[in-house]
Short mmCIF file of C-alpha atoms in Angstrom, two decimals:
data_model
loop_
_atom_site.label_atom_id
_atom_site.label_comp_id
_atom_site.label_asym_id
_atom_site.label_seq_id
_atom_site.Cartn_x
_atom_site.Cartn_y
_atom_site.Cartn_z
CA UNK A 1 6.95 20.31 50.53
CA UNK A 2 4.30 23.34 51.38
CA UNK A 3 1.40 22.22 53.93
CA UNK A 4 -1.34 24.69 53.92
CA UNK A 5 -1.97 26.08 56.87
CA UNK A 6 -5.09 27.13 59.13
CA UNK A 7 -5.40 31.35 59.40
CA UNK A 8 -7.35 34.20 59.33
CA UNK A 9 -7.52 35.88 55.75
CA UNK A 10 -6.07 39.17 55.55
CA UNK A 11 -9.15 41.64 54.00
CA UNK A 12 -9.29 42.63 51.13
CA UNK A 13 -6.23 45.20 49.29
CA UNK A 14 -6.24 46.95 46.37
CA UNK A 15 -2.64 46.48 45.92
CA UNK A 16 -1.62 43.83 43.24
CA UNK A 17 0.14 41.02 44.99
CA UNK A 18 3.53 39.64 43.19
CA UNK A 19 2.86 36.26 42.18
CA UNK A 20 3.81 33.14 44.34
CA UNK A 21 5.94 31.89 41.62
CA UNK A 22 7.71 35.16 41.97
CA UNK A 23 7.59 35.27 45.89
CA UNK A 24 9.43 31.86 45.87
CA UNK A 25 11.75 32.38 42.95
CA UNK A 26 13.26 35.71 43.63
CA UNK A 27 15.25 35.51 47.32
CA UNK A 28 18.44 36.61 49.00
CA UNK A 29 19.26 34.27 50.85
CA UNK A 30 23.26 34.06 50.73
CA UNK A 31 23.46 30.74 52.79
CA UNK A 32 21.90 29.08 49.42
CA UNK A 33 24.22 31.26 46.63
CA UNK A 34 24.04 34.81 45.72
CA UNK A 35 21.88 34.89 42.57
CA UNK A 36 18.82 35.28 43.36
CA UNK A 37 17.73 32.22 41.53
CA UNK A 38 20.03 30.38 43.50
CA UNK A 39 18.05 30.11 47.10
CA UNK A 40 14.97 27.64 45.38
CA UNK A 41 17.40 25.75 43.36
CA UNK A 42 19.87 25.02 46.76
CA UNK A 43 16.99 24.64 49.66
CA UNK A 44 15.16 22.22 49.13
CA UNK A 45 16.59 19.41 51.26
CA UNK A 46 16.60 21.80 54.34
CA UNK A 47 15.38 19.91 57.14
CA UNK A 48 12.87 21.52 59.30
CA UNK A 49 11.51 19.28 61.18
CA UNK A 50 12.40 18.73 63.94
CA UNK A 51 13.21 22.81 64.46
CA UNK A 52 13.56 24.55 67.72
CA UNK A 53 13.03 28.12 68.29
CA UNK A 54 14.35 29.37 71.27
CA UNK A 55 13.41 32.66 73.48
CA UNK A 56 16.19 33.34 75.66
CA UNK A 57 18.51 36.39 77.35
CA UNK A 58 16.68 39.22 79.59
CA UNK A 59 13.49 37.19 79.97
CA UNK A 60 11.98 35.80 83.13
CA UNK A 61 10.43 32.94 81.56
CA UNK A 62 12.18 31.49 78.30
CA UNK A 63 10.50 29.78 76.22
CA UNK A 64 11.45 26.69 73.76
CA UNK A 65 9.15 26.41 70.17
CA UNK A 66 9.24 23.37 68.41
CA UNK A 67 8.24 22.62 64.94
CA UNK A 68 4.39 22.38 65.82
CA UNK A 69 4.49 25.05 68.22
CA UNK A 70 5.32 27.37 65.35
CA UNK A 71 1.77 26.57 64.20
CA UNK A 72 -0.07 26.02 67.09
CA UNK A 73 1.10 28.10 70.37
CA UNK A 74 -0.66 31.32 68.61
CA UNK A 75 -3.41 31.56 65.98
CA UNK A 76 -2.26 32.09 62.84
CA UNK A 77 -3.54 35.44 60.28
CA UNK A 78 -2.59 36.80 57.15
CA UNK A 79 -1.06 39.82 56.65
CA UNK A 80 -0.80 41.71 52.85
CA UNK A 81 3.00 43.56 53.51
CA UNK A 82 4.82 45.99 51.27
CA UNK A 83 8.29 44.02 50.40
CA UNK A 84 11.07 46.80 49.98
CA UNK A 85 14.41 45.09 49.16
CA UNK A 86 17.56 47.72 49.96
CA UNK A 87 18.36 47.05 46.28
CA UNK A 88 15.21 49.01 45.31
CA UNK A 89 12.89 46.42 43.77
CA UNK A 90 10.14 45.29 46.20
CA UNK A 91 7.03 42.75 46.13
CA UNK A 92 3.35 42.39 48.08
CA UNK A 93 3.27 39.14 49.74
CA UNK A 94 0.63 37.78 51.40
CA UNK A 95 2.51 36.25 54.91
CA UNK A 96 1.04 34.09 57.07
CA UNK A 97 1.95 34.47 60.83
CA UNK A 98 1.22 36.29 64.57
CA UNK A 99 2.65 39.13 66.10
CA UNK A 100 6.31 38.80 67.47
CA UNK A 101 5.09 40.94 70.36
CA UNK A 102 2.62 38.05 71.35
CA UNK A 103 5.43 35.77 71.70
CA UNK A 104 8.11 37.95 73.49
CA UNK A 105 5.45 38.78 76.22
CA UNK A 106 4.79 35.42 77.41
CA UNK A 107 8.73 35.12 77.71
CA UNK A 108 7.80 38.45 79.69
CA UNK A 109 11.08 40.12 79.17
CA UNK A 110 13.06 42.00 82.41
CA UNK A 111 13.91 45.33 82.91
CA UNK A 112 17.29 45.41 81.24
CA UNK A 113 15.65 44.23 78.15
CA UNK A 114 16.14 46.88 75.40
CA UNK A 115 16.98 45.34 72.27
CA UNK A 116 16.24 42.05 70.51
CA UNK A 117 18.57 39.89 68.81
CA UNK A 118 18.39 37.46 65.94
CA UNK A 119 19.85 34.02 64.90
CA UNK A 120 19.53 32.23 61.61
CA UNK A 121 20.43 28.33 61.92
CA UNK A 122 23.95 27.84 61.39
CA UNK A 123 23.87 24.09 59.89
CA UNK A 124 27.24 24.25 57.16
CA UNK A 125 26.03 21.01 56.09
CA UNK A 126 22.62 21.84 54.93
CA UNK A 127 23.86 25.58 54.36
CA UNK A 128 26.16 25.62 51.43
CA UNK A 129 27.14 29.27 51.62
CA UNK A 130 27.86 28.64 54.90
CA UNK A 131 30.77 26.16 53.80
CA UNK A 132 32.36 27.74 51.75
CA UNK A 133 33.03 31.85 51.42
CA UNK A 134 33.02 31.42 47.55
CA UNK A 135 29.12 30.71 47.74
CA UNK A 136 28.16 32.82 50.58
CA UNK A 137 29.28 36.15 49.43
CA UNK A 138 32.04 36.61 52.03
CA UNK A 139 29.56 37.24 54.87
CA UNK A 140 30.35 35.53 58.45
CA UNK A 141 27.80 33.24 60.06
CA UNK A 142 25.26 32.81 61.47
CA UNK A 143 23.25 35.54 59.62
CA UNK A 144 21.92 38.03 62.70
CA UNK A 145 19.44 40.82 63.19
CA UNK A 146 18.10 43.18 65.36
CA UNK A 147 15.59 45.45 66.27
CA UNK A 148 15.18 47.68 69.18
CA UNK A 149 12.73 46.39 71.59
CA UNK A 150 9.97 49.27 70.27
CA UNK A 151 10.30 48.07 67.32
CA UNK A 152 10.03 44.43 67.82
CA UNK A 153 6.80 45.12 69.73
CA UNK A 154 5.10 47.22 67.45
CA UNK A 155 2.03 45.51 65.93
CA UNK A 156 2.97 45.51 62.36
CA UNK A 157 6.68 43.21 63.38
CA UNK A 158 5.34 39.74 62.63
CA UNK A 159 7.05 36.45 62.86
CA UNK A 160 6.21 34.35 59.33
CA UNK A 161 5.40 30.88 59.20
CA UNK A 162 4.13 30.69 55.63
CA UNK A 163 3.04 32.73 52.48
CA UNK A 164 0.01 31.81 50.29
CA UNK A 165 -1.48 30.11 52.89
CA UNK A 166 0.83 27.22 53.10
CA UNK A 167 3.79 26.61 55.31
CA UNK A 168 7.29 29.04 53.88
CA UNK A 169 9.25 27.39 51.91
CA UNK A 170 13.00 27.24 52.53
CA UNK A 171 13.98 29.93 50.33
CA UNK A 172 11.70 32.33 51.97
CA UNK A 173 12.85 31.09 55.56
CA UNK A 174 11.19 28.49 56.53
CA UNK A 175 9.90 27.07 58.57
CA UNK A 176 9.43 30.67 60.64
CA UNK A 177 11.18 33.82 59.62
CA UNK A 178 10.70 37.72 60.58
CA UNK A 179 9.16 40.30 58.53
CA UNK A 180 9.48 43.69 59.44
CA UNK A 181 7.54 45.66 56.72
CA UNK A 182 8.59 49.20 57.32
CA UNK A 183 12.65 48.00 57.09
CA UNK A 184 14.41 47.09 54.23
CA UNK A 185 14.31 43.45 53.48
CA UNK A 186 17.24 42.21 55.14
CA UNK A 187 16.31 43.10 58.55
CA UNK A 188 13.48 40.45 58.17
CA UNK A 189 15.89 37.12 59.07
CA UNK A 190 15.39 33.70 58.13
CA UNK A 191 14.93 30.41 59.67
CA UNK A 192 15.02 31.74 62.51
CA UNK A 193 16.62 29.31 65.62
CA UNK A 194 17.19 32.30 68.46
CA UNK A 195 15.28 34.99 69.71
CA UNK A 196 17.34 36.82 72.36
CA UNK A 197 16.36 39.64 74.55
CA UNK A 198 19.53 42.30 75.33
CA UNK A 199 20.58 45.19 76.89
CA UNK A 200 23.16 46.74 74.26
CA UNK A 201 22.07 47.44 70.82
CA UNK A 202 23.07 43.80 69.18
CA UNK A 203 25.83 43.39 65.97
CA UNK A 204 23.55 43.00 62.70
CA UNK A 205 25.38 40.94 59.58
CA UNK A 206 25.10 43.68 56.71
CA UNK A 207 26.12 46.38 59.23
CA UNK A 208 29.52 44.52 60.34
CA UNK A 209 29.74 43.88 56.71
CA UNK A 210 29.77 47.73 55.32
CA UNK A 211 28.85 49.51 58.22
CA UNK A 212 28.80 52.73 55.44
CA UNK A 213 25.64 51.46 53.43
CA UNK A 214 23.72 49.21 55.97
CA UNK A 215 22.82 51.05 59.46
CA UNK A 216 21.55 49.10 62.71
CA UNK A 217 18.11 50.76 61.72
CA UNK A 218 17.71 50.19 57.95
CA UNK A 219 14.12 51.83 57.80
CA UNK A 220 12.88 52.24 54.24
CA UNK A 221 13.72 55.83 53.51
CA UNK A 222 13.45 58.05 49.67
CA UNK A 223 15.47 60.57 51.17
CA UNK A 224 18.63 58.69 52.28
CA UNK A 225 20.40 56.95 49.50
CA UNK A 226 22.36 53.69 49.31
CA UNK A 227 26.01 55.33 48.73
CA UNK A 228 26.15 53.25 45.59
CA UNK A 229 22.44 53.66 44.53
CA UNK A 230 19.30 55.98 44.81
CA UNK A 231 16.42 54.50 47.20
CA UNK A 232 13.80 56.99 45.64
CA UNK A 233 11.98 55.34 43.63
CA UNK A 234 11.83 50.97 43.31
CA UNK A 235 10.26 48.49 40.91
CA UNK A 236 7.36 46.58 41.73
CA UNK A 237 7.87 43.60 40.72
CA UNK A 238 4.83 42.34 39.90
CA UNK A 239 3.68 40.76 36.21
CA UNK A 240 4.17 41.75 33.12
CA UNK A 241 7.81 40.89 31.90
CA UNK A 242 10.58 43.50 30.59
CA UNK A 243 7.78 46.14 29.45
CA UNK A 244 5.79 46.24 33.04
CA UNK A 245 5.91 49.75 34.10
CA UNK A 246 6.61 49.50 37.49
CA UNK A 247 8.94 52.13 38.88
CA UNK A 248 7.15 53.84 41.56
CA UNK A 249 8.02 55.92 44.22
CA UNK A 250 9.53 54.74 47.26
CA UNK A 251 7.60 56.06 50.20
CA UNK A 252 9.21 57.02 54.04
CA UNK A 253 9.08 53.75 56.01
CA UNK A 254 7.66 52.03 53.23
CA UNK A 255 4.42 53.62 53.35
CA UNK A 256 3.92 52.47 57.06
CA UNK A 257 4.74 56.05 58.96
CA UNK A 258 1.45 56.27 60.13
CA UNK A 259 1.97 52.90 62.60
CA UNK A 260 5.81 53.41 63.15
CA UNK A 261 7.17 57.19 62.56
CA UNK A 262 6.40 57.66 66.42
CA UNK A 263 9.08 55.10 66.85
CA UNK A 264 11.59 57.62 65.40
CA UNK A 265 10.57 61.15 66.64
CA UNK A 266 13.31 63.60 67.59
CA UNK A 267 15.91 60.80 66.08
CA UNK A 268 18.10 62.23 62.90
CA UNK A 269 17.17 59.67 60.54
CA UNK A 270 20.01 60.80 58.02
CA UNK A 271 22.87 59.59 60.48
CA UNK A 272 20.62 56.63 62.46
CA UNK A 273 20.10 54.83 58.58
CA UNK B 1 36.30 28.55 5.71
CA UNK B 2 36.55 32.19 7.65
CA UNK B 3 33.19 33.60 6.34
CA UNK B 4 31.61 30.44 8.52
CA UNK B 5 33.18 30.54 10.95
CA UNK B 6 32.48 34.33 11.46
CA UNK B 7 29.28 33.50 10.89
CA UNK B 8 29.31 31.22 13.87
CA UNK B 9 30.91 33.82 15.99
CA UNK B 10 27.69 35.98 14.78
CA UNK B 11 25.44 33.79 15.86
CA UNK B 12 27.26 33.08 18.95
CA UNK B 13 26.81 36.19 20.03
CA UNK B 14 23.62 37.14 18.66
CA UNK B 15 21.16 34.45 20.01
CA UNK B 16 21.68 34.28 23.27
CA UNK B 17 20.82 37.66 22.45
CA UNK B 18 17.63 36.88 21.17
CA UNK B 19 17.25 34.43 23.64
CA UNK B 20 17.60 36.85 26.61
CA UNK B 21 14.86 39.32 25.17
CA UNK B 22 12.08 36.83 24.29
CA UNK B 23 12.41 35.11 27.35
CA UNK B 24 12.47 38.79 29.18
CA UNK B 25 9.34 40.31 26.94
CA UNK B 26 6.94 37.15 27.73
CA UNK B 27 8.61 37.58 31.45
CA UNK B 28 9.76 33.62 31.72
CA UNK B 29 13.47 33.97 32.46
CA UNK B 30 13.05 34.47 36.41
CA UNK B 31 10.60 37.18 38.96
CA UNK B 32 12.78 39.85 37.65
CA UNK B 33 13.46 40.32 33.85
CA UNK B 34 14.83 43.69 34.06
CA UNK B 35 17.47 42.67 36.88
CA UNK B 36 18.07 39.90 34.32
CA UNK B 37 18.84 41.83 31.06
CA UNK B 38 21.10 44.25 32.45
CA UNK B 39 23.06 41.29 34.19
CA UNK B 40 23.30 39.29 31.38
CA UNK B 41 24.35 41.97 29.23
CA UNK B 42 26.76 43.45 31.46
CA UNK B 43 29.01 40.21 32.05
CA UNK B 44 28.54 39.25 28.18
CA UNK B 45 30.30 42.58 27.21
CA UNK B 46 33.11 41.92 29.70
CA UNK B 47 33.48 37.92 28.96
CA UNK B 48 33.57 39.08 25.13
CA UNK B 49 36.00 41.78 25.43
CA UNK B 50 38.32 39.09 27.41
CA UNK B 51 37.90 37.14 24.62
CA UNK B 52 39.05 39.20 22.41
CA UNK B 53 41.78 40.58 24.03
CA UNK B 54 43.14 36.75 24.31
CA UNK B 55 43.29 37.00 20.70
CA UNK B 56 46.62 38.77 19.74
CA UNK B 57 48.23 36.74 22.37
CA UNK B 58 46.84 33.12 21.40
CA UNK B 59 47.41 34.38 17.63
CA UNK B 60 51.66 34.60 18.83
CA UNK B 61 51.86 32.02 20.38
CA UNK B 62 50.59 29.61 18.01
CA UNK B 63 52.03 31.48 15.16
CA UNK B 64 48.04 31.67 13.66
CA UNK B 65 47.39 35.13 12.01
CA UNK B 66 44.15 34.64 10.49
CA UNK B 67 42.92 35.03 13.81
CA UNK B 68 43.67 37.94 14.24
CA UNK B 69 40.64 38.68 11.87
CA UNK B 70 37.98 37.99 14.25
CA UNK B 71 39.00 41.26 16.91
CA UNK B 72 37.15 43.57 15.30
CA UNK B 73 33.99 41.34 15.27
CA UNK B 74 34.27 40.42 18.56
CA UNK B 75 34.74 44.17 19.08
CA UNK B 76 31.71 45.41 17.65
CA UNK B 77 30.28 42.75 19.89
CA UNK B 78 31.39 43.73 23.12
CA UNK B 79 29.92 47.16 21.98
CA UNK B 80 26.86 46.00 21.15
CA UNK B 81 26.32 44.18 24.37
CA UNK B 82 27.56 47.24 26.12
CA UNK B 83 24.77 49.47 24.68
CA UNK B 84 22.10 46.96 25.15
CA UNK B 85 23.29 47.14 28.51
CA UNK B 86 23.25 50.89 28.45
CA UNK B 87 19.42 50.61 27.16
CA UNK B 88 18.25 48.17 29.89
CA UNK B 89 19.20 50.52 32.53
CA UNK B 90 17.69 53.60 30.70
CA UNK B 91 14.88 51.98 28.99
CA UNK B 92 13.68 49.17 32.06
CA UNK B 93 15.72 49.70 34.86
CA UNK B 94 14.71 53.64 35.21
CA UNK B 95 12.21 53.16 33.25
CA UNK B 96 12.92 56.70 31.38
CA UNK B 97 13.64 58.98 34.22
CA UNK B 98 15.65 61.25 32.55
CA UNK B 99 16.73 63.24 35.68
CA UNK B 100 17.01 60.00 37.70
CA UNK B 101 19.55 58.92 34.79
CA UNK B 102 21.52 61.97 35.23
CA UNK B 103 22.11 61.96 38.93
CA UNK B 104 22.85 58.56 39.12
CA UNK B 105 25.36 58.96 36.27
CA UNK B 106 27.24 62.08 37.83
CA UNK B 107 26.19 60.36 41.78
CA UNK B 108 26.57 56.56 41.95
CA UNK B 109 30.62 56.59 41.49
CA UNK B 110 30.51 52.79 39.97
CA UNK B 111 27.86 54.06 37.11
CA UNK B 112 30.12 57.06 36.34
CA UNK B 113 33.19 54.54 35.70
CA UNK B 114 30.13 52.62 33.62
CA UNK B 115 29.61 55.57 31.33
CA UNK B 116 33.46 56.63 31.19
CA UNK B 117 34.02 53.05 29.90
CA UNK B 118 31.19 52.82 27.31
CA UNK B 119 32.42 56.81 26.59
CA UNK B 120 35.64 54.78 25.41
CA UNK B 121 33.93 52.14 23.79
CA UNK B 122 32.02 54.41 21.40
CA UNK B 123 34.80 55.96 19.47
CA UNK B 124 36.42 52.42 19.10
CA UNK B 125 33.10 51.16 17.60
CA UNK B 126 32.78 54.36 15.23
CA UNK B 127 36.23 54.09 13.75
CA UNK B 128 36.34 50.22 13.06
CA UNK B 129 35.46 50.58 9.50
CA UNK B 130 38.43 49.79 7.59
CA UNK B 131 37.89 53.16 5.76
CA UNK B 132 38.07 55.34 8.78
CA UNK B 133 41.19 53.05 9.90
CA UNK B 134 43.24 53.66 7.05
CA UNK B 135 42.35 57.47 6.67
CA UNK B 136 43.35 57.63 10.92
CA UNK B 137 46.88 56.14 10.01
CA UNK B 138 48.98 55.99 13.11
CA UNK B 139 46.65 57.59 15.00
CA UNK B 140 44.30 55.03 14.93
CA UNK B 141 46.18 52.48 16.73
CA UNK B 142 46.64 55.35 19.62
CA UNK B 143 43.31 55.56 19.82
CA UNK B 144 42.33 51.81 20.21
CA UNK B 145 44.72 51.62 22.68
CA UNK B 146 42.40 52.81 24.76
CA UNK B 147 40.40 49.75 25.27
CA UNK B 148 43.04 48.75 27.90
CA UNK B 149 41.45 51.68 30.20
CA UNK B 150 37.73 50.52 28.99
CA UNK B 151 38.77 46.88 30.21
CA UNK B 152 39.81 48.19 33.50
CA UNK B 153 37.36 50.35 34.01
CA UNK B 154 34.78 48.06 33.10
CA UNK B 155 36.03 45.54 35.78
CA UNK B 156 35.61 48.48 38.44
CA UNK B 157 32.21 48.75 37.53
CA UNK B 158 31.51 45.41 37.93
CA UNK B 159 32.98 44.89 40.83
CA UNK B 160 31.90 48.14 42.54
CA UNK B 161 28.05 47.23 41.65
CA UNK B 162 28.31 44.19 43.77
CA UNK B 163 27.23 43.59 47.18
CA UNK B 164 29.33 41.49 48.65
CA UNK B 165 30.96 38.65 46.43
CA UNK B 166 34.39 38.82 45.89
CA UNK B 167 35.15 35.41 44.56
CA UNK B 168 33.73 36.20 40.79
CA UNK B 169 35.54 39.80 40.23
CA UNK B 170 38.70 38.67 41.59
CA UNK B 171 38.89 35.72 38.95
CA UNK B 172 38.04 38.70 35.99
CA UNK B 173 40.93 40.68 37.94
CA UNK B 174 43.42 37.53 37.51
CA UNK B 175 42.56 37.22 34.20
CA UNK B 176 42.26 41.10 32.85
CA UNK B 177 45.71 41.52 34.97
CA UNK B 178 46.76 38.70 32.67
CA UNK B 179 45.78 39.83 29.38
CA UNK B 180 47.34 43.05 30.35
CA UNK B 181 50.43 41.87 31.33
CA UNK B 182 50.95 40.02 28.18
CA UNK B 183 51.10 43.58 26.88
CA UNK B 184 52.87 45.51 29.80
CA UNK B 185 55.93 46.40 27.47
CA UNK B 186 53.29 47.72 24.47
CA UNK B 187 51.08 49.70 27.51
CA UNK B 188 53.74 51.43 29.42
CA UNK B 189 55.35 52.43 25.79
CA UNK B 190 51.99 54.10 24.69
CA UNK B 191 51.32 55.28 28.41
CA UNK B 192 54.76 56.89 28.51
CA UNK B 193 54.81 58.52 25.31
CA UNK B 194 51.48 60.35 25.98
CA UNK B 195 52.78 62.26 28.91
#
């Protein structure tokens, strides 16, 4: 069950949020099923306490979380972040979190630190697409991610502890997930057990998977299609049932160039996707 | 005794129908209705057009013509759930986007086999009236035949629109291949002859 949680509210946005019911009823999450219904039907007994988070690789001084450190070791805010699925529909969800840069400097990473890597809990048991291939869509596990160490630094990368001002709950990757706003959704890993600091750019699960329609990089981009679909335009999904008019146009890193296109200057985003 | 029953097989098909677009207008059938319809519709064309290709076999081998009645009905079926299907994507996925419709048609390869497949299904549906059957003759049948290409193609589109799973299209490949093999003798006659 959801706690509610201690944070700073985000201000004020004009954009309409997708409902909670949505939020938590709408997931990929292929270690619970592959139909999108399926992650809030499967989760629920997913035990996260106790949980340890662990900070590890090119650091100097690594760092263990446990469950209450996820809440406590840095103050919590809320964040109103763009959604962009790479299957074109998107939501606004109002996270709950701190920066991911506030965490990887106090593990004060070394010199040879370039990229970071990402590990979702790999618990069979409690993970039934994990057990068998039938129910997890093929995909090897543990689920991992990466980012560049840039790009994990930037302000706007945010680890996730909870949504609507409770704690997440295990469909959206509890009990402390990453959301990277300006990347399509699944670069933003769940229940997240390692954080590892690298040297060489680390293996990401939908890129060993079809290295031809998911790149290392993944930003949200109108002008690069999926090979089997068009990422121009997305549907809000917001309220409003089978009538809601909600295509819209999909905007260059998700509408966050302003705070990330320096990231990407003088890189051909075409063939780094 | 076959009027009910085709009545059954009406309403079979029709209210889940129903169903589906009530729950989808009042927006109670999961976040994303429009994701919803076009699923729902898409698998209810292919699961009816196995069933009916089961027909002419089951009808053989338990020596039971009078089903053999209920093809055309399940037929006109898979049609209809193949337009609806059609719709969603035009009507709520794209919302309209004429242009958008068009490039994904001629760019996305798995929507092309879509279109090619409901391109077949069209002609089948137009010429099921027992009118335009008997006035087609012989050419008729060589026309239907065609809905062994639809079936296949239809299974490529499915498959192709899918991320990852693998599990699900390969048990509609095990049992298309099956239907189809039922018939090999029948298809390679009729694929033969048209060279």
């Amino acid at each position: 069950t959801q706690q509610a949680l201690n944070y700073q509210k985000a201000p004020a946005t004009d954009e309409l949020l997708t409902p909670e019911a949505k939020v938590t009823s709408h997931n990929n999450f292929y270690e619970f099923g592959l139909d999108k219904s399926d992650p809030a039907r499967n989760s629920q007994g997913l035990k996260v306490k106790p949980w340890q988070l662990t900070v590890s690789g090119e650091v100097s001084k690594p760092i263990t979380l446990d469950y209450d450190d996820l809440f406590k070791k840095f103050p919590l805010e809320e964040r109103i972040y763009r959604l962009r699925c790479v299957e074109a529909w998107s939501m606004v969800v109002p996270w709950v979190g701190f920066s991911l840069a506030d965490l990887i400097k106090q593990a004060a990473p070394t010199s040879k630190a370039k990229y970071v890597a990402f590990e979702t809990l790999y618990d069979p048991e409690q993970m039934p697409g994990q057990r068998s291939r039938r129910i997890g869509g093929g995909i090897d596990y543990p689920y991992v991610e990466g980012l560049r160490l840039d790009e994990a630094m930037n302000p706007l990368t945010m680890l996730s502890v909870g949504l609507y001002g409770k704690t997440l709950p295990p469909q959206n990757g509890a009990p402390i997930r990453l959301v990277v706003p300006w990347k399509y959704g699944f670069k933003s890993i769940k229940s997240i057990v390692s954080i590892k600091l690298v040297e060489k750019m680390p293996p990401t699960t939908w890129n060993i998977l079809a290295p031809n329609e998911y790149g290392f990089y993944a930003n949200v981009n109108p002008d690069v299609s999926h090979p089997r679909w068009s990422q121009a335009s997305e549907r809000r999904i917001t309220t409003g049932g089978l009538f809601a008019r909600n295509r819209i146009a999909t905007l260059p890193f998700n509408g966050y160039g302003e705070e990330v296109a320096h990231l990407y200057k003088n890189m051909d985003l075409a063939r780094y996707y | 005794m076959i009027v009910v029953v085709k009545t059954l097989v009406h309403l079979a098909a029709a209210l889940p129908l129903l169903w589906l677009y009530y729950g989808a207008v009042n927006d109670t059938i999961g976040a994303d209705p429009v994701e919803r319809v076009i699923h729902f519709t898409g698998i209810g064309a292919l699961n009816i057009l196995l069933i009916s290709l089961a027909i002419t076999p089951l009808a053989k081998r338990f020596k039971k013509p009078v089903l053999l009645k209920f093809r055309r009905l399940l037929g006109l079926w898979v049609f209809t759930y193949a337009l609806f299907h059609l719709l969603n994507f035009l009507f709520f996925e794209l919302q309209f986007d004429w242009r958008l419709f068009v490039d994904e048609v001629i760019d996305r390869p798995y929507i092309t086999v879509g279109m090619f497949a409901f391109a077949i299904l069209l002609p089948l549906a137009v010429t099921s009236w027992s009118k335009i059957k008997r006035k087609m003759g012989k050419s008729w049948q060589q026309l239907h035949n065609w809905v062994y290409i639809a079936a296949v193609a239809i299974w490529v589109h499915f498959y192709w629109s899918i991320k990852s799973d693998i599990y699900e299209p390969g048990l509609y490949a095990v049992g298309l291949i099956w239907l189809l093999t039922l018939r090999k003798d029948r298809i390679s006659r009729w694929l033969f002859k048209r060279k």
